[in-house]
Short mmCIF file of C-alpha atoms in Angstrom, two decimals:
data_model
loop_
_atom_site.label_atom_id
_atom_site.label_comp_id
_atom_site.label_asym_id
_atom_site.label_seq_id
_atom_site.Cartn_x
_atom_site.Cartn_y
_atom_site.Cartn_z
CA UNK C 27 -2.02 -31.27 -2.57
CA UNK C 28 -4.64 -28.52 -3.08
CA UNK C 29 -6.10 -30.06 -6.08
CA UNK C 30 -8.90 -32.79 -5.15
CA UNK C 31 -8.65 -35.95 -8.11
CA UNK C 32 -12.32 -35.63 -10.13
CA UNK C 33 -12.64 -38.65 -12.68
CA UNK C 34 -15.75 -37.93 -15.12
CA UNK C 35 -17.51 -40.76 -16.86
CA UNK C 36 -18.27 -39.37 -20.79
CA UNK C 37 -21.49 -41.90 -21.82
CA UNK C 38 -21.03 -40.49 -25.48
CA UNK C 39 -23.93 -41.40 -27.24
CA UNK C 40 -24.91 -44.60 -25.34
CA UNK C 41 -27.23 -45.88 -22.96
CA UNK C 42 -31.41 -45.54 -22.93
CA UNK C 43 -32.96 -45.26 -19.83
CA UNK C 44 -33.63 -48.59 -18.79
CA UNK C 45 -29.62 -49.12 -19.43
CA UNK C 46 -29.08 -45.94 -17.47
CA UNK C 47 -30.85 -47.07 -14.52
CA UNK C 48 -29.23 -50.51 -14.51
CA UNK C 49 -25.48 -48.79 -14.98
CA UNK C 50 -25.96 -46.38 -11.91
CA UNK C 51 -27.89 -48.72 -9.31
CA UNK C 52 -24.48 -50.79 -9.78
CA UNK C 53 -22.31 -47.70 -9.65
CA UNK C 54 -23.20 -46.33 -6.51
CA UNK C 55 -22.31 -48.93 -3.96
CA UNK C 56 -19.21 -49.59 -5.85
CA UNK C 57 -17.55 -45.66 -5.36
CA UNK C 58 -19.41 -44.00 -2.63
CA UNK C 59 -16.29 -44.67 -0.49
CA UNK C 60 -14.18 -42.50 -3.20
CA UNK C 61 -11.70 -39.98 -2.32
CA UNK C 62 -12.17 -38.41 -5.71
CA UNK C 63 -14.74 -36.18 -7.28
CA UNK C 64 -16.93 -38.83 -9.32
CA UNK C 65 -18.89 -37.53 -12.30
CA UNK C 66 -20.95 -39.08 -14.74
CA UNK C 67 -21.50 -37.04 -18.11
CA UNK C 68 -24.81 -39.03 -19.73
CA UNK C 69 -27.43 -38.34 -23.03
CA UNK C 70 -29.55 -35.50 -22.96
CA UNK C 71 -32.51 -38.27 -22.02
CA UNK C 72 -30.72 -40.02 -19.47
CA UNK C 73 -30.00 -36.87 -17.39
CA UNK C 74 -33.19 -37.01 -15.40
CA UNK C 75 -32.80 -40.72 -14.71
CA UNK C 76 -29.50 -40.26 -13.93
CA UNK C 77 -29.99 -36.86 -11.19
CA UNK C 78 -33.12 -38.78 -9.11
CA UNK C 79 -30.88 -41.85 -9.10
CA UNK C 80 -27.75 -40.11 -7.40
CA UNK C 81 -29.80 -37.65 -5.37
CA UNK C 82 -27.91 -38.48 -1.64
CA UNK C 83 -24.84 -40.24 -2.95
CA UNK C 84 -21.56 -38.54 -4.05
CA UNK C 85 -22.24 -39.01 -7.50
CA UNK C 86 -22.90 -35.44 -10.09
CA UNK C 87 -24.55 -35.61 -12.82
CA UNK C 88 -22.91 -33.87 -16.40
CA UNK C 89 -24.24 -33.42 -19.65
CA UNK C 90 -22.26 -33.68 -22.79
CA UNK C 91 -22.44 -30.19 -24.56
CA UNK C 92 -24.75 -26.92 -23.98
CA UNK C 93 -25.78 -24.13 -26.34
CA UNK C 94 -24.17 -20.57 -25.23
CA UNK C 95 -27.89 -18.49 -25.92
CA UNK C 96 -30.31 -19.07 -23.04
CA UNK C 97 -33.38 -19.66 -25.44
CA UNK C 98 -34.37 -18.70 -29.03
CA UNK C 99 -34.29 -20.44 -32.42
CA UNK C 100 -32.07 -23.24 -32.19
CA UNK C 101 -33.57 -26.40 -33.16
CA UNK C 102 -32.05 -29.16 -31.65
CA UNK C 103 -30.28 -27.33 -28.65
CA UNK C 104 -30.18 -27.48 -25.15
CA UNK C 105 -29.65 -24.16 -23.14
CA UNK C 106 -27.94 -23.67 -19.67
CA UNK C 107 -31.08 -23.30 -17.78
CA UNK C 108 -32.53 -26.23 -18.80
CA UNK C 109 -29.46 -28.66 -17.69
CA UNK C 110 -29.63 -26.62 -13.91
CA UNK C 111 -33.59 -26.79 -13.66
CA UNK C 112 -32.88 -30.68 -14.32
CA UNK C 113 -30.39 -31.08 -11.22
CA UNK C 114 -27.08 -31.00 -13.76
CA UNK C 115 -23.69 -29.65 -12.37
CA UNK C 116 -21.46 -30.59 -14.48
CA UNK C 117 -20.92 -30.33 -18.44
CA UNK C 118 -18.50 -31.14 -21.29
CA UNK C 119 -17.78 -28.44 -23.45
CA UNK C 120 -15.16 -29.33 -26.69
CA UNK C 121 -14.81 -32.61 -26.78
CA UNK C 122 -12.69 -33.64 -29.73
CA UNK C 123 -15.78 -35.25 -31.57
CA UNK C 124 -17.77 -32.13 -31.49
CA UNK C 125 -15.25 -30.42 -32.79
CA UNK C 126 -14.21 -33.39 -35.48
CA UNK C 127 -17.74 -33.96 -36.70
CA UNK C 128 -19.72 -30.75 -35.55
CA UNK C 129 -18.22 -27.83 -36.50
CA UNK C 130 -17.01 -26.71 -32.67
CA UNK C 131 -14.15 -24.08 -32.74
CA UNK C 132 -12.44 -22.23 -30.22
CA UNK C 133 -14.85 -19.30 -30.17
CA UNK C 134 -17.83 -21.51 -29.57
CA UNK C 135 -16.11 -23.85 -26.90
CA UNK C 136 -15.65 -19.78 -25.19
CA UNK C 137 -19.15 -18.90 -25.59
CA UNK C 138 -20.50 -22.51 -23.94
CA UNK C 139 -17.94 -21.85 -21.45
CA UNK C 140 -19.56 -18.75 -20.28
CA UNK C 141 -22.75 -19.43 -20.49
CA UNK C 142 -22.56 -22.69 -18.55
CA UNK C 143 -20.59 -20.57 -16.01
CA UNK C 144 -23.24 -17.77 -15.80
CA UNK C 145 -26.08 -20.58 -14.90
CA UNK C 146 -24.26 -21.96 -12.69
CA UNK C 147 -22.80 -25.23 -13.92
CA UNK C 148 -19.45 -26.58 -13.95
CA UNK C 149 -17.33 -26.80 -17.47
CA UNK C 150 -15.18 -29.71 -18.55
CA UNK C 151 -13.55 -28.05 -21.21
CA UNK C 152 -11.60 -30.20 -23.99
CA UNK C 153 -8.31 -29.72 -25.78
CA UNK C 154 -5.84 -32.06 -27.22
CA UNK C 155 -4.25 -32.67 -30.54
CA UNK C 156 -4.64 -34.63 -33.81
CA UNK C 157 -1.47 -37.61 -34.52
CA UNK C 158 -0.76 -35.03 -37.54
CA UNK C 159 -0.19 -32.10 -35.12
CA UNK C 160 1.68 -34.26 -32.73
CA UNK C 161 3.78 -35.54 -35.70
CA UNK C 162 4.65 -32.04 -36.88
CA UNK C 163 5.91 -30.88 -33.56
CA UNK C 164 2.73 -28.40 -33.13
CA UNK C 165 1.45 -29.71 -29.81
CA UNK C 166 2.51 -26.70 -27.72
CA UNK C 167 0.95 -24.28 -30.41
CA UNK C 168 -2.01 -26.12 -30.68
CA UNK C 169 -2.68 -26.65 -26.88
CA UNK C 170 -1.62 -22.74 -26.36
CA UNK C 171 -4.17 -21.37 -28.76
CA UNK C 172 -7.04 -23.85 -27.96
CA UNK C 173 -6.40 -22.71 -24.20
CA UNK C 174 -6.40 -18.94 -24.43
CA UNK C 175 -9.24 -19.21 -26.91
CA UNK C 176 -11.25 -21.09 -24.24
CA UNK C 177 -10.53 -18.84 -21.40
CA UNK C 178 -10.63 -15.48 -23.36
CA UNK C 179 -12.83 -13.33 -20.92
CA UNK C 180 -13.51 -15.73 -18.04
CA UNK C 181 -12.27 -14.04 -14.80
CA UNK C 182 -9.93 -16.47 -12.26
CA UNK C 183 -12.11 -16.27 -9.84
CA UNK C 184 -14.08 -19.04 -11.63
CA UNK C 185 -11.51 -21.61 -12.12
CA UNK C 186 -12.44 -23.53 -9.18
CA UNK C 187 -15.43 -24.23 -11.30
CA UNK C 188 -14.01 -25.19 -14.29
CA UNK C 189 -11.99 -28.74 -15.37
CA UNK C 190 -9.67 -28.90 -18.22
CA UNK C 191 -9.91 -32.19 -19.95
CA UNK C 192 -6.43 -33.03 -21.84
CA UNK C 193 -7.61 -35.24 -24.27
CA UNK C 194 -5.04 -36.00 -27.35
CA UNK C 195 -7.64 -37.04 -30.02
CA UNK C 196 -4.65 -39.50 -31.43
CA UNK C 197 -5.63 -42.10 -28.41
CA UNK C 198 -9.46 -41.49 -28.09
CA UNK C 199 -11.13 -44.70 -28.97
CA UNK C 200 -8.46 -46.12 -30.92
CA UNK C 201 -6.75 -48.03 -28.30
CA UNK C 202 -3.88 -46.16 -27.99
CA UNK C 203 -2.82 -44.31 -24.96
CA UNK C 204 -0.06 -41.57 -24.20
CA UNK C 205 2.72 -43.11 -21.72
CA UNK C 206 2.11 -41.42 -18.35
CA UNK C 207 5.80 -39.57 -19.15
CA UNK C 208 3.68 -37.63 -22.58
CA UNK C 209 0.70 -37.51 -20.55
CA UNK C 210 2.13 -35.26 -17.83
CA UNK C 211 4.76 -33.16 -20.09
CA UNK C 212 1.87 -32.42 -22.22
CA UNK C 213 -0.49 -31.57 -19.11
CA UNK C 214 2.08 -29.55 -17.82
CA UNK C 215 2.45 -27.38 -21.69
CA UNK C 216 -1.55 -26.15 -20.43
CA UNK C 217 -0.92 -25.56 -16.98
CA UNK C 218 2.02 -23.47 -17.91
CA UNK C 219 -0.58 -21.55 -20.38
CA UNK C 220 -2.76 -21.05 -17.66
CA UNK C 221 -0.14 -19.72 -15.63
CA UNK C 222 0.39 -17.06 -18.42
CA UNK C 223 -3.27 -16.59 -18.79
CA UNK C 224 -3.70 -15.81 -14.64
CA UNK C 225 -0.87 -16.71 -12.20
CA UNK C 226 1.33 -18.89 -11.01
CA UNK C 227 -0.59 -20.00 -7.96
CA UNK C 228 -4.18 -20.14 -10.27
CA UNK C 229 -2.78 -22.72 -12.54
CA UNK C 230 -0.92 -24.42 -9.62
CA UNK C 231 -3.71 -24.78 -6.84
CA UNK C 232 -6.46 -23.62 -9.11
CA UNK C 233 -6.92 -25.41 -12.17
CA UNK C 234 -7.52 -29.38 -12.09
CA UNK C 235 -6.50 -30.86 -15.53
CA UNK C 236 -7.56 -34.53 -16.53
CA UNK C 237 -6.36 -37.36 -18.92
CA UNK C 238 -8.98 -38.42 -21.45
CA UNK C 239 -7.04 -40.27 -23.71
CA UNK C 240 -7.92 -44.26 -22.91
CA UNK C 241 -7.96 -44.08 -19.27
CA UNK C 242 -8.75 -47.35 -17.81
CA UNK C 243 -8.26 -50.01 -15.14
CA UNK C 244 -4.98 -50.94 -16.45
CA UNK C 245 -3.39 -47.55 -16.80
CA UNK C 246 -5.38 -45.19 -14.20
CA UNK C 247 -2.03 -46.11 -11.33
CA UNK C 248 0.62 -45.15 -13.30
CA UNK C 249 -1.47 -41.97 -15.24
CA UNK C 250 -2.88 -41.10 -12.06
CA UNK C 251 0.86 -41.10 -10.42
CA UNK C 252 1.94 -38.24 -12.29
CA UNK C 253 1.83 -35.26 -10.84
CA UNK C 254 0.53 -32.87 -13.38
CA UNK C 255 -3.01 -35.41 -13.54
CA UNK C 256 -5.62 -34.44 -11.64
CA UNK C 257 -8.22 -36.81 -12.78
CA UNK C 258 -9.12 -38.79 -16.05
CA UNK C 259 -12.26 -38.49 -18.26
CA UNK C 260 -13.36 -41.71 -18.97
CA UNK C 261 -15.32 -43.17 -22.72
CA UNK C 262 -15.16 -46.32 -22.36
CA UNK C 263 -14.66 -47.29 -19.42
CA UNK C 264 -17.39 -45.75 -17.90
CA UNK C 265 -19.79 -47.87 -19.86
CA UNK C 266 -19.50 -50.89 -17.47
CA UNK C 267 -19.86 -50.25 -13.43
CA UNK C 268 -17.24 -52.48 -12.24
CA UNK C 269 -14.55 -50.97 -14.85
CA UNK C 270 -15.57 -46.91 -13.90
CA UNK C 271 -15.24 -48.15 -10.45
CA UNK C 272 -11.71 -49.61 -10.79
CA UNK C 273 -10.72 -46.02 -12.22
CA UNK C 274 -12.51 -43.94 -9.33
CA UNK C 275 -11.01 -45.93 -7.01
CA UNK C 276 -7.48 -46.79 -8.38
#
């Protein structure tokens, strides 16, 4: 299988330094035997914390969002550059809660996208639908035109460096998770877009799609068993070292 498993940790908006610290001197003993890609997506102010503590180990660092201008008047924004001059390699880009409470559309998930790409870092871009979308039978249309709005422009020689994060807002925090079966039908409705957006063997060997719907100790064997799931991002679970372990290692 050409596509290596990568399970990201997303800290939301959780964790001060001290707490960082504490988290990832546990973490690192527990996964550094990990076949998978290990990722850990913290607060802005963590991110140094978290870089000098995994320096040597095979754990990246990720932040949680990036601005698509490399500098100018936007108060409260973090640019590209700054995340790589920090030691970053990873960030998420779309998650359902900047899009819920912040405004984030399918134009300015794109325009992160690139510039994160253009500096360098890795994307962990975020799609998935509301209960009410799923309900009305719009998944496919939903997942189709947040995809191709997300990739509009990007050339397929860069999707090696980008993750898609399947994340079906219906089971984020609330408990409730999609049966592996849903999972990997619904995985496989974005790898088939993909396909159409670039080829047959870019989607296939290319593009690594996680689960971020409630991933966690209990579930990551069977989710992880399906074939279309390359990985999980975790909430969480990724709060408490032993439980992110479990997952990397299931």
């Amino acid at each position: 299988m050409a596509r290596k498993p990568i399970i990201a940790g997303n800290w939301k908006m959780n964790n001060t330094i001290a707490e960082t610290k504490a988290l990832v001197t546990d973490l690192i003993p527990l996964v550094k035997d990990s076949a998978c890609d290990v990722v850990i997506c913290t607060p802005y102010t963590d991110l140094a914390t978290a870089v000098e503590l995994t320096k040597g180990t095979n754990i990246k660092v990720g932040a949680e969002n990036v601005h698509w201008a490399e500098k100018g008047a936007f108060t409260g924004e973090i640019s590209a550059k700054m995340l790589v001059e920090l030691g970053v390699e990873y960030v998420i880009i779309g998650h359902s809660e900047r899009r819920q409470y912040f405004g984030e559309t399918d134009a300015t998930v794109n325009q992160r996208a690139k510039a994160a790409l253009a500096a360098g870092l890795k994307p962990i871009i975020c799609v998935g639908e509301t209960l009410e979308e799923r309900e009305g039978n719009k998944v496919k249309e939903v997942l189709d035109r947040q995809v191709a709005g997300a990739f509009e422009g990007i050339d397929k020689e860069e999707l090696t460096n980008i993750v898609i994060a399947y994340e079906p807002v219906w089971a984020i925090g609330t408990g409730k998770t999609a049966t592996p079966e849903i999972a990997d039908e619904t995985i496989a409705i974005i790898r088939k877009k993909m396909e159409e957006l670039y080829c047959p063997k870019c989607a296939e060997e290319k593009v690594r799609i996680q689960y971020g719907g409630s991933m966690n100790p209990k579930n990551v064997k069977e989710l992880m068993a399906m074939p279309q799931i390359d990985g999980g991002l975790i909430g969480g679970a990724s709060l408490k070292a032993v439980d992110f372990s479990q997952v990397v290692n299931y």
